[in-house]
Coordinates of C-alpha atoms and ligand atoms in Angstrom, one line a residue:
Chain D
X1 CA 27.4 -5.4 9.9
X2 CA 26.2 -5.2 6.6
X3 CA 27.5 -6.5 3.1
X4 CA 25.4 -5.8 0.2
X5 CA 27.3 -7.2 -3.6
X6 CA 26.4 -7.3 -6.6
X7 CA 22.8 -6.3 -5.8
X8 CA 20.4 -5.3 -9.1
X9 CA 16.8 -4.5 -9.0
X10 CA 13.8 -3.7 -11.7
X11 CA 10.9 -2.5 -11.1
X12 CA 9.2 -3.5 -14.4
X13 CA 11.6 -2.0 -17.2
X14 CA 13.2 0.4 -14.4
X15 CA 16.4 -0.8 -13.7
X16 CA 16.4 0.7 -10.6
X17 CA 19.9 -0.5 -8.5
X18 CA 22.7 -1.1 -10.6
X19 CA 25.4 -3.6 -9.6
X20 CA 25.4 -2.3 -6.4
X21 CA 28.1 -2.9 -3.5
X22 CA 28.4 -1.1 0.1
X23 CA 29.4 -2.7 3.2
X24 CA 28.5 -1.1 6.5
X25 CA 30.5 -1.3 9.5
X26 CA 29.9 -1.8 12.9
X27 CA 29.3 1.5 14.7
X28 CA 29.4 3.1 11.3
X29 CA 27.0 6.0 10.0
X30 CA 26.8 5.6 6.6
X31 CA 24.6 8.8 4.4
X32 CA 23.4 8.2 1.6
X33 CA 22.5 11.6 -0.7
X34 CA 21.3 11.6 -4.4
X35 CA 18.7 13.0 -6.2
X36 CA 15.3 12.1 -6.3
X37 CA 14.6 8.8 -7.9
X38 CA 17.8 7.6 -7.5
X39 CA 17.3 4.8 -5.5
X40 CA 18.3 5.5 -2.3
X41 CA 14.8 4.2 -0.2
X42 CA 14.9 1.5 -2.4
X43 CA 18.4 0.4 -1.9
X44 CA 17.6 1.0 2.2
X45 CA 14.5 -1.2 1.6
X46 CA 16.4 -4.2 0.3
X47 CA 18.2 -4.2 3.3
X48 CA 15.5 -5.4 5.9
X49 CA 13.9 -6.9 2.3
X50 CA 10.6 -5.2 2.7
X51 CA 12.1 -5.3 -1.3
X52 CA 13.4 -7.9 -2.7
X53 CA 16.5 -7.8 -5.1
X54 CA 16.7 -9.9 -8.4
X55 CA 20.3 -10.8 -8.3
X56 CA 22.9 -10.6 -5.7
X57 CA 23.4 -11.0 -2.5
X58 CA 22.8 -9.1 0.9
X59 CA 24.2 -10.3 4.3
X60 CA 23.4 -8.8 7.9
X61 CA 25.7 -10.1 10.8
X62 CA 27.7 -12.2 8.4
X63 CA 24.3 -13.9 7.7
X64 CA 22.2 -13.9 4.4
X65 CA 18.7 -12.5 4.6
X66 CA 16.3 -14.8 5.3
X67 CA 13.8 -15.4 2.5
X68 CA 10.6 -15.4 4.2
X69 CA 8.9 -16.6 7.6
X70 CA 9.7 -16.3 10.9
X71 CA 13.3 -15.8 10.0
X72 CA 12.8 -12.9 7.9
X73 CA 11.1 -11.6 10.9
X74 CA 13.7 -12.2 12.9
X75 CA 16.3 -10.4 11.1
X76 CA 13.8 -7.5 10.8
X77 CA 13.3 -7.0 14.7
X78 CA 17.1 -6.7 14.6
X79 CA 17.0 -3.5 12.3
X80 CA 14.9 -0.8 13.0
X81 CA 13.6 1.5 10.4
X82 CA 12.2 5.1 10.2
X83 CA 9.9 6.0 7.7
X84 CA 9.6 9.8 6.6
X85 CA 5.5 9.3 7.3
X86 CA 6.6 8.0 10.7
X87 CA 3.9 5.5 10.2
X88 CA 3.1 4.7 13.9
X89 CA 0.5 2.3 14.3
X90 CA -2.7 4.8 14.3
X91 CA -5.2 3.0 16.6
X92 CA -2.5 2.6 19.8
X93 CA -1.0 4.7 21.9
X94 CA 2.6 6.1 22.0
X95 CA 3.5 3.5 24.6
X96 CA 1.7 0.8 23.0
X97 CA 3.8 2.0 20.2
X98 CA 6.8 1.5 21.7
X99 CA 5.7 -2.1 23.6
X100 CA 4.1 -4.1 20.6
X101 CA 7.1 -5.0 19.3
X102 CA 9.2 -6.1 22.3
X103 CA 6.2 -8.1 23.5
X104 CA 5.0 -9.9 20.4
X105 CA 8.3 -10.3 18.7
X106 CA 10.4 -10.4 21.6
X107 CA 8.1 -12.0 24.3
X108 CA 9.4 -9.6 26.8
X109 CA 6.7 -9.7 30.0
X110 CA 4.5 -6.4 29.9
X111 CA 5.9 -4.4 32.6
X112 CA 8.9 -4.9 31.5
X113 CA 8.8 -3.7 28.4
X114 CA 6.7 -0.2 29.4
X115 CA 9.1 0.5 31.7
X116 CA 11.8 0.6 29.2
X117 CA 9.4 2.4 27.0
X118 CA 9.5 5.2 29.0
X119 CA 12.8 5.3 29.8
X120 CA 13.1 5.8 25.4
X121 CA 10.2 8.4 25.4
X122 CA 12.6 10.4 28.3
X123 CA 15.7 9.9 26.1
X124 CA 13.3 11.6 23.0
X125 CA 11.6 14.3 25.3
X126 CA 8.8 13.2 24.9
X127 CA 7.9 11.5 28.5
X128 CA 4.5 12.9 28.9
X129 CA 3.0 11.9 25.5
X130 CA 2.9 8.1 26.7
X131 CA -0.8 7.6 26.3
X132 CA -1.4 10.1 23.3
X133 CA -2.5 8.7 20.2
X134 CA -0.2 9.6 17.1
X135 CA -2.6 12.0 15.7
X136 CA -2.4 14.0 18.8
X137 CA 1.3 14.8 18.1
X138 CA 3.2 17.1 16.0
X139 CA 5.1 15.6 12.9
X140 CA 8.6 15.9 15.2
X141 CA 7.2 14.2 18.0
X142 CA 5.6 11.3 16.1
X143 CA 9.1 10.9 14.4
X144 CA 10.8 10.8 17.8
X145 CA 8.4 8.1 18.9
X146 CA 9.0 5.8 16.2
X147 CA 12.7 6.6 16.2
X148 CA 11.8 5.3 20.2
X149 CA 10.0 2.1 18.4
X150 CA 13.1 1.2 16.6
X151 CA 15.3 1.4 19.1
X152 CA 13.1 -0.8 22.0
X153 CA 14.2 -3.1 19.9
X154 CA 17.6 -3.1 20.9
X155 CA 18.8 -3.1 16.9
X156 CA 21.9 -3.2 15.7
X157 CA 21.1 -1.1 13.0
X158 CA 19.3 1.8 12.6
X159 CA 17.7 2.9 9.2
X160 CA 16.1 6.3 8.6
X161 CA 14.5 7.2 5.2
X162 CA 14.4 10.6 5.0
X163 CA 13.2 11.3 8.5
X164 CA 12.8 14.6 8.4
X165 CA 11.4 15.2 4.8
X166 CA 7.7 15.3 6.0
X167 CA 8.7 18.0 9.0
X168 CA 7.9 21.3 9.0
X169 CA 11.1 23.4 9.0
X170 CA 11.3 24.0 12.9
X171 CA 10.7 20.4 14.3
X172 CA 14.1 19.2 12.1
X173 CA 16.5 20.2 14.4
X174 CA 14.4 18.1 17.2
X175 CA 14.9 15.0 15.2
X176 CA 18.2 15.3 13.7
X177 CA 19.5 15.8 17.7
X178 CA 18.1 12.7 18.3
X179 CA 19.7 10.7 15.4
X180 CA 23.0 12.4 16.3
X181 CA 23.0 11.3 20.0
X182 CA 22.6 7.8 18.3
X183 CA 25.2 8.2 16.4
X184 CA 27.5 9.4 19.2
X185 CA 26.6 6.5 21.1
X186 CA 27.7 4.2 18.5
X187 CA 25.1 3.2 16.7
X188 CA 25.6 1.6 13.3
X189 CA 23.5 3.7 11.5
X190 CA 22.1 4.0 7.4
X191 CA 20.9 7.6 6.6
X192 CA 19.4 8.7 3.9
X193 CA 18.7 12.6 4.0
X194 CA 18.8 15.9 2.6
X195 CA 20.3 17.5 5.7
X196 CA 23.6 18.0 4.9
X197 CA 24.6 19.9 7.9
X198 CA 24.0 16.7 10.0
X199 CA 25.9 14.7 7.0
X200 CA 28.7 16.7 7.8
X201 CA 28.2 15.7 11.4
X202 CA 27.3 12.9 11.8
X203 CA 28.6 10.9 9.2
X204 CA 31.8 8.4 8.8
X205 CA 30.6 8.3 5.4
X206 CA 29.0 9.7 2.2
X207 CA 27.7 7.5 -0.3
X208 CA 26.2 9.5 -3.3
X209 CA 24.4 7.8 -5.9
X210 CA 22.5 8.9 -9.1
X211 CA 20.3 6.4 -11.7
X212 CA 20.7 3.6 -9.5
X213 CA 24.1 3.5 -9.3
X214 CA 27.0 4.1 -6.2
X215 CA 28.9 7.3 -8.2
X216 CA 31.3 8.2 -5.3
X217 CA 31.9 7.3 -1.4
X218 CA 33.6 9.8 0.5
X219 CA 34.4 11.0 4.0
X220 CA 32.0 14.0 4.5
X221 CA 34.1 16.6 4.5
X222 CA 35.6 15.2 1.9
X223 CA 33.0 14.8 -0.2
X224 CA 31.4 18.1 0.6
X225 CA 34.3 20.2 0.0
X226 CA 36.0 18.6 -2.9
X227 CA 33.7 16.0 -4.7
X228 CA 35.1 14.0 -7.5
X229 CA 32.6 13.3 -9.9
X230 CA 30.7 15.3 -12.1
X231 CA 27.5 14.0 -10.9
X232 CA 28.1 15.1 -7.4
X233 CA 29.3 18.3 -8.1
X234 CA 26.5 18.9 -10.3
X235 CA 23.8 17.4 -7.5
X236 CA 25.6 19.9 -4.5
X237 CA 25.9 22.8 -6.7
X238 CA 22.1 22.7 -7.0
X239 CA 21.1 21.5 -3.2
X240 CA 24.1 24.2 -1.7
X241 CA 22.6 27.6 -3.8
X242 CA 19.2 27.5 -1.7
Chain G
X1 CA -59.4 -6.9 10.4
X2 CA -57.4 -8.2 13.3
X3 CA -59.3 -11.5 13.2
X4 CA -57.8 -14.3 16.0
X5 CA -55.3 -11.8 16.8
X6 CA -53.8 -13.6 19.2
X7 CA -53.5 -17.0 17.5
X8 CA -51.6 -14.8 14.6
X9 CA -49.0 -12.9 17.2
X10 CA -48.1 -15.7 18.1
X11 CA -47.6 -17.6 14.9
X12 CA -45.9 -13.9 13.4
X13 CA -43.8 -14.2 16.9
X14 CA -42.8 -17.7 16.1
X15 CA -41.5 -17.0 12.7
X16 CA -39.8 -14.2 13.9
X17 CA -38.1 -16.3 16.1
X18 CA -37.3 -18.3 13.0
X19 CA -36.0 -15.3 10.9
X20 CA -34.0 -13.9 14.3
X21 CA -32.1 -17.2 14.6
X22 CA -31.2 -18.0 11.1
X23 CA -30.4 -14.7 10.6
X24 CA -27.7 -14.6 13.5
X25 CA -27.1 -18.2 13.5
X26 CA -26.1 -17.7 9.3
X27 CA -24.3 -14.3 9.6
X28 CA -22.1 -16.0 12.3
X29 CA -21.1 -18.6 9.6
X30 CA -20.6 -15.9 7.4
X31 CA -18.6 -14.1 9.6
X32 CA -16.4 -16.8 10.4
X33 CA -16.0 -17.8 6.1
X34 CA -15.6 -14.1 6.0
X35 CA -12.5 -14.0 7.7
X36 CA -11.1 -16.8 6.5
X37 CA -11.4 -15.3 3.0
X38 CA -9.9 -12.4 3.8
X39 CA -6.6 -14.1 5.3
X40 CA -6.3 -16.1 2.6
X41 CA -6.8 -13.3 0.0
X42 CA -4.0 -10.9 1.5
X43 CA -1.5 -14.1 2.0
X44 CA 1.6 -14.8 0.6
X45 CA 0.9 -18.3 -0.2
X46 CA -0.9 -17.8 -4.5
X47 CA -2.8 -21.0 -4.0
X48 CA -4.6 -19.9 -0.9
X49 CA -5.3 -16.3 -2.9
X50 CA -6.6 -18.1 -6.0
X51 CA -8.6 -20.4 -3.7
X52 CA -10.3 -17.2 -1.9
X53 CA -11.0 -15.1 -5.3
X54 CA -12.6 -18.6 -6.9
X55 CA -14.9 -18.8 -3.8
X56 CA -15.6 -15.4 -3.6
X57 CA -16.4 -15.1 -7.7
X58 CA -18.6 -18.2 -6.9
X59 CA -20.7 -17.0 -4.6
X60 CA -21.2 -13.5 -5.7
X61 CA -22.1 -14.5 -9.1
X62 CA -24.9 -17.5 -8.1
X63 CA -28.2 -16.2 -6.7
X64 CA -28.9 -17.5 -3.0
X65 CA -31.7 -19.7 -4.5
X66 CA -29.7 -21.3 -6.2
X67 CA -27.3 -21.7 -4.2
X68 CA -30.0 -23.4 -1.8
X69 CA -31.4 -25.3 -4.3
X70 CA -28.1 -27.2 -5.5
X71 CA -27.5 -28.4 -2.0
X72 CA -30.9 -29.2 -0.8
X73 CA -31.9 -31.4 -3.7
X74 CA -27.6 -31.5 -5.1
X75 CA -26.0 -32.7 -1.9
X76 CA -28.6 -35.5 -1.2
X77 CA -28.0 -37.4 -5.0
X78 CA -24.3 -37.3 -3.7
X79 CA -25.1 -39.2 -0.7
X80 CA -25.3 -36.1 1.6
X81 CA -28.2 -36.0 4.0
X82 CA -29.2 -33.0 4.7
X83 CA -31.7 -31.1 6.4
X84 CA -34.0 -27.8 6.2
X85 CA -32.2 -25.7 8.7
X86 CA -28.9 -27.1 8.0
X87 CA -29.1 -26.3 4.2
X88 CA -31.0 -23.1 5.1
X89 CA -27.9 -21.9 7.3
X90 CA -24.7 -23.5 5.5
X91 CA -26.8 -21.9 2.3
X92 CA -26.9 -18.7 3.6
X93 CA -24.3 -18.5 5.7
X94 CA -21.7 -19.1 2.6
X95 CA -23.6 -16.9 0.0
X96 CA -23.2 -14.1 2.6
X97 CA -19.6 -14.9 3.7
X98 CA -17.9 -13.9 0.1
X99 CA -19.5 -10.6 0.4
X100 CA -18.1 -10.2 3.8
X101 CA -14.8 -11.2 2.8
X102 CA -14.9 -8.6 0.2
X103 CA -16.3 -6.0 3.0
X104 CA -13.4 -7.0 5.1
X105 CA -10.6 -6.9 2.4
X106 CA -11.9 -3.3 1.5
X107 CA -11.2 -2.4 5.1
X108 CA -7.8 -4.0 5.0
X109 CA -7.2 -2.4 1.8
X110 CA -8.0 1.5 2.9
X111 CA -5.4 1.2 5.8
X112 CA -2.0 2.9 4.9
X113 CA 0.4 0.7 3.4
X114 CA 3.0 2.1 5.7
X115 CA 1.2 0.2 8.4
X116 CA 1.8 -2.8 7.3
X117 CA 5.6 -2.2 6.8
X118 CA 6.0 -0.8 10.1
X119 CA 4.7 -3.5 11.5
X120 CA 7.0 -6.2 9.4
X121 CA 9.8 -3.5 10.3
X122 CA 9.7 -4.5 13.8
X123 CA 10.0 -8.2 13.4
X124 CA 5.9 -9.0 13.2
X125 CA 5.2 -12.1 11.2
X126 CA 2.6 -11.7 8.5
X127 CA 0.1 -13.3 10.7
X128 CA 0.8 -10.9 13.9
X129 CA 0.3 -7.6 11.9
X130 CA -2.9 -8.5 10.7
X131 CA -3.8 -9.5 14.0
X132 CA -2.2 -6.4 16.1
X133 CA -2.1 -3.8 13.4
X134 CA -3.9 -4.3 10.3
X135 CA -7.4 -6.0 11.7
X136 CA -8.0 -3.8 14.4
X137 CA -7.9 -1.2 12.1
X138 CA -9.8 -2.2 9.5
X139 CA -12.4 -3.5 11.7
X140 CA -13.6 0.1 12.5
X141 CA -13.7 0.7 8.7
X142 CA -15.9 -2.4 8.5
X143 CA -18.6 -2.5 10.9
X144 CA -21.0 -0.2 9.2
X145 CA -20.8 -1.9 5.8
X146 CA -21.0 -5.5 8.0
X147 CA -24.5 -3.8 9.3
X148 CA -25.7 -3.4 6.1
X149 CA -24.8 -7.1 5.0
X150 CA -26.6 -7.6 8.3
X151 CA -29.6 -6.3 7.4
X152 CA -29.8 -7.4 4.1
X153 CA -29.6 -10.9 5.9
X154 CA -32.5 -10.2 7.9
X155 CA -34.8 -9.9 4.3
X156 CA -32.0 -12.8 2.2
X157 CA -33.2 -15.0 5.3
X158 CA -36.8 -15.2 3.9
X159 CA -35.5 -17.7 0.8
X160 CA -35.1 -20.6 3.2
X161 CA -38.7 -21.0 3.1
X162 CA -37.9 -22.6 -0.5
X163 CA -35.7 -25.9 1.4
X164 CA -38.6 -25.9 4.2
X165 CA -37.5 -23.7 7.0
X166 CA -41.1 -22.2 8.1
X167 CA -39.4 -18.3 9.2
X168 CA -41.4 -15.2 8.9
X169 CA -42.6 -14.7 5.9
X170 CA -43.4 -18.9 5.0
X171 CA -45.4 -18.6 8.6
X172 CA -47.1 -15.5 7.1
X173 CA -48.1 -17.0 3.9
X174 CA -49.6 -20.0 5.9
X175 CA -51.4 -17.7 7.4
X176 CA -53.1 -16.6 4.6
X177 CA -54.3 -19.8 3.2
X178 CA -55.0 -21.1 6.0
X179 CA -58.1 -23.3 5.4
X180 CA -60.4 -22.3 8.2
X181 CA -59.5 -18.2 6.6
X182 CA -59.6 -17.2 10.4
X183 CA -56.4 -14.0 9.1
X184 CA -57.4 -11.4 7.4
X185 CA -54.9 -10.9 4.8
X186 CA -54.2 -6.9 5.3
X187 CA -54.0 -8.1 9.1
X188 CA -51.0 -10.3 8.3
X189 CA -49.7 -7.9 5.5
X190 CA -48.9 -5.4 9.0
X191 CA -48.3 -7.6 11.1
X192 CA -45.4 -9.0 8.9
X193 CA -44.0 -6.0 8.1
X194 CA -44.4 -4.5 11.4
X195 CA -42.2 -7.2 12.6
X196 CA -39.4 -7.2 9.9
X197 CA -39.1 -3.5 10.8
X198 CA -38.6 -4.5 14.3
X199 CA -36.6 -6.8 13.8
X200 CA -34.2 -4.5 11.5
X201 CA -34.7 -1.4 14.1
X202 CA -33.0 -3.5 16.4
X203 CA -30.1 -5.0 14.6
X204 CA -29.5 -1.6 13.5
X205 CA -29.2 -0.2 16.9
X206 CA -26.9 -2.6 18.0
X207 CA -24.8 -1.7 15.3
X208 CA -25.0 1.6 16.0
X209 CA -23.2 0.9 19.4
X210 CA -21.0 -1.1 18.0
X211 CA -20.1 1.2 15.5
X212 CA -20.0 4.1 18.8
X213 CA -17.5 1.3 21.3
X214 CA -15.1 0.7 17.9
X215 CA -14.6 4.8 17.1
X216 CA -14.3 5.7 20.7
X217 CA -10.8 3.5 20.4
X218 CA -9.1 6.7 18.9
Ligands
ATP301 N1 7.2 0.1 -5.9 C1 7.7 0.7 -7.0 N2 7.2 0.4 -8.2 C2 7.7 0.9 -9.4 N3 8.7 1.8 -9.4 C3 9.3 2.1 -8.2 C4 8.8 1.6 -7.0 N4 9.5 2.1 -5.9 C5 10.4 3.0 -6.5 N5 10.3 3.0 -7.9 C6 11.1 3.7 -8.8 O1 12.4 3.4 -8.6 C7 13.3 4.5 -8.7 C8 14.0 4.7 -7.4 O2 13.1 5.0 -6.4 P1 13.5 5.4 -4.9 O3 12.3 5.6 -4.2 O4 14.4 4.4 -4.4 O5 14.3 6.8 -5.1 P2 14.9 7.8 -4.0 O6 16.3 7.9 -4.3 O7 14.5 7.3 -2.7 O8 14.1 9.1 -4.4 P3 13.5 10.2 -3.4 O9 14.6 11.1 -3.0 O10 12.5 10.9 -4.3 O11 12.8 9.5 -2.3 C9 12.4 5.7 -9.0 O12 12.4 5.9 -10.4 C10 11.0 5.2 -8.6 O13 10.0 5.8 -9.4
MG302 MG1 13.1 8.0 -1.2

């Protein structure tokens, strides 16, 4: 689903991804974990290019990402992304959330595309918020509605930057049942989060990384119970004691 | 001190007329430049950027005047004819236009960045989330500054009397000298100001309810 090789990025003197390479399978949940600064948003930002990368390469589908234009957006419609600010669109409502996208990018007819829209805001439990604005919800239910925007997409990949960061402590479990219904389902799925219960869940695998580097990839349990590296058993030490 | 007061209502009520349409008739050229700034300043493409911020520096740095000078007397040695009104309206219309394209990319600028990515993230082209997402927006941010560049307009409007365009305050003046001295001058001192205050009351209250039909959107 998706190869990434070789794949370096700067930010000014930052060298920010390191020679990285990760492939993602179809149906696959990959997690990535790290500590802060390592890289991981900006690794899942070069994969719909909302960054670019200054060397390597980065395919989707078997196909190299477009560089610009139309094509770019076309690639992007295919992979949805969650933001931890949510970032709904402020000035439309949850179902004109949901909608833009199918019938701008898409060109599905109106009706069509509402009805499906609801159909997503029932599978997120959130059917009667259709004609709230975003800043009539709670953090949790704005996350389930753009996790509802992504998927009226129909994508065949999923990306969630730490969707639950912003949350207040008792609308994570909301959200994390969501993404793990995905993932049952078979979604291919990139995850980058703090949770480590639902790593341990949900995940085929555990990619850790640290200064912009891969350090280990690991089936969760695997990973969580007997880490290799140094640097991961340094990182979990300090995220399991609290 | 109302001397001939009719015969100077209606000459004031012409040139209000005058000021009223070049005022609109401009601002909608501005408007129009405005926007087309904008684009161009937020789009990928560096010449088109450049080409905005040279504009922009242009006009903000030149006063109207001049500006109305260069192509009243300018244009015409090139071998463009030109007119009163048209010079008076282009003139003003594209000195006003770089200060709304700044208005407008201030807007654009105070929405959220994650807007913008949200809206690439589901497949919009640059052109579709300005139009769907970023615009409609910014537009709210924008009207009341736009009312202020409106009514600035109203009183900028009065330097086309300098390429011939007889609005308010030209007609006023005329009124003064007039050669038979049938106006009092502090008549047509009030009467003039009476009707650029009107004239301003009333723009402002239709931005008011502009501003009031944009806000109610949330
Ligand atoms: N637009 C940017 N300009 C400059 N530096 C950036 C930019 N985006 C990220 N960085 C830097 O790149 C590095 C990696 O950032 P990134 O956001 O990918 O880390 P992260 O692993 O997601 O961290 P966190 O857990 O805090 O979200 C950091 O040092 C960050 O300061
Ligand atoms: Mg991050």
């Amino acid at each position: 689903m998706v190869t990434i090789s070789g794949v370096n990025k700067h930010f000014g003197n930052l060298h920010a991804l390191k020679d990285i390479d990760l492939t993602v399978d179809d149906g696959e949940v990959v997690v990535l974990i790290g500590p802060s600064g390592s890289g991981k948003s900006t690794l899942c930002r070069t994969i719909n290019r909302l960054e670019t990368v200054d060397s390597g390469s980065i395919t989707v589908n078997g196909k190299p990402l477009p560089a610009e234009g139309r094509a770019l957006a076309n690639l992007r419609a295919d992979v949805g992304m969650v933001f931890q600010h949510f970032n709904l669109f402020a000035h439309l409502t949850v179902l004109q959330n949901i909608t833009l996208g199918p019938i701008k990018v898409r060109r599905t007819p109106k009706a069509q595309a509402e009805t499906r829209a609801r159909q997503l805001l029932e599978r997120v439990g959130l059917a009667e918020k259709a004609d709230a604005y975003p800043s009539q919800l709670s953090g949790g239910q704005q996350q389930r509605v753009a996790i509802a925007r992504g998927l009226a997409m129909d994508p065949k990949l999923m990306m969630f930057d730490e969707p639950t960061s912003a949350l207040d402590p008792e609308m994570i479990n909301e959200v994390l049942d969501v993404m793990q219904d995905l993932a049952r389902e078979g979604m291919t799925m990139v995850v980058v989060t703090h949770e480590m219960g639902f790593a341990r869940r949900a995940a085929n695998r555990v990619v850790f990384m640290a200064d912009g580097q891969i350090v280990e990839v690991a089936p969760p349990d695997e990973f969580f119970d007997d880490p290799k590296t140094e640097r991961a058993q340094d990182f979990l030490s300090k995220v399991m004691t609290h | 001190m109302f001397d001939n007061f009719e015969l100077m209502a209606e000459a004031l009520l012409e040139g209000a007329r005058v000021t009223v349409v070049v005022t609109l008739a401009s601002y909608a050229i501005a408007l129009a430049i405005g926007m087309l700034l904008v684009v161009m300043s937020v789009s990928p493409a560096a010449p088109a950027r450049w080409a905005a911020n040279a504009y922009t520096q242009l006009f903000r740095n030149i006063p109207l005047l001049a500006v109305l000078f260069v192509m009243y007397f300018g244009l015409p040695s090139i071998g463009i004819e030109t007119t009163s009104w048209g010079v008076g309206l282009v003139g003003l219309g594209m000195y006003t236009g770089a200060f709304v394209g700044e208005t407008l990319r201030s807007g654009i600028n105070s929405i959220p960045l994650g807007q913008a990515e949200a809206a690439r993230s589901i497949g919009l082209t640059f052109g579709q989330s300005l139009q769907t997402v970023i615009l409609p927006q910014a537009v709210r941010v924008v009207i009341p500054p736009l009312g202020s560049l409106l009514i600035a307009l109203v009183k900028n409007s009065a330097l086309v009397l300098a390429v011939g365009v007889t609005e308010l305050t030209a007609m006023s003046r005329r009124l003064i000298e007039d050669d038979q001295s049938r106006f009092d001058l502090w008549g047509v001192i009030i009467g003039v100001t009476v009707s650029y205050l009107v004239i301003a009351f009333v723009l402002s209250y239709l931005v008011r309810l502009a501003e009031r039909r944009a806000a109610f959107v949330r």
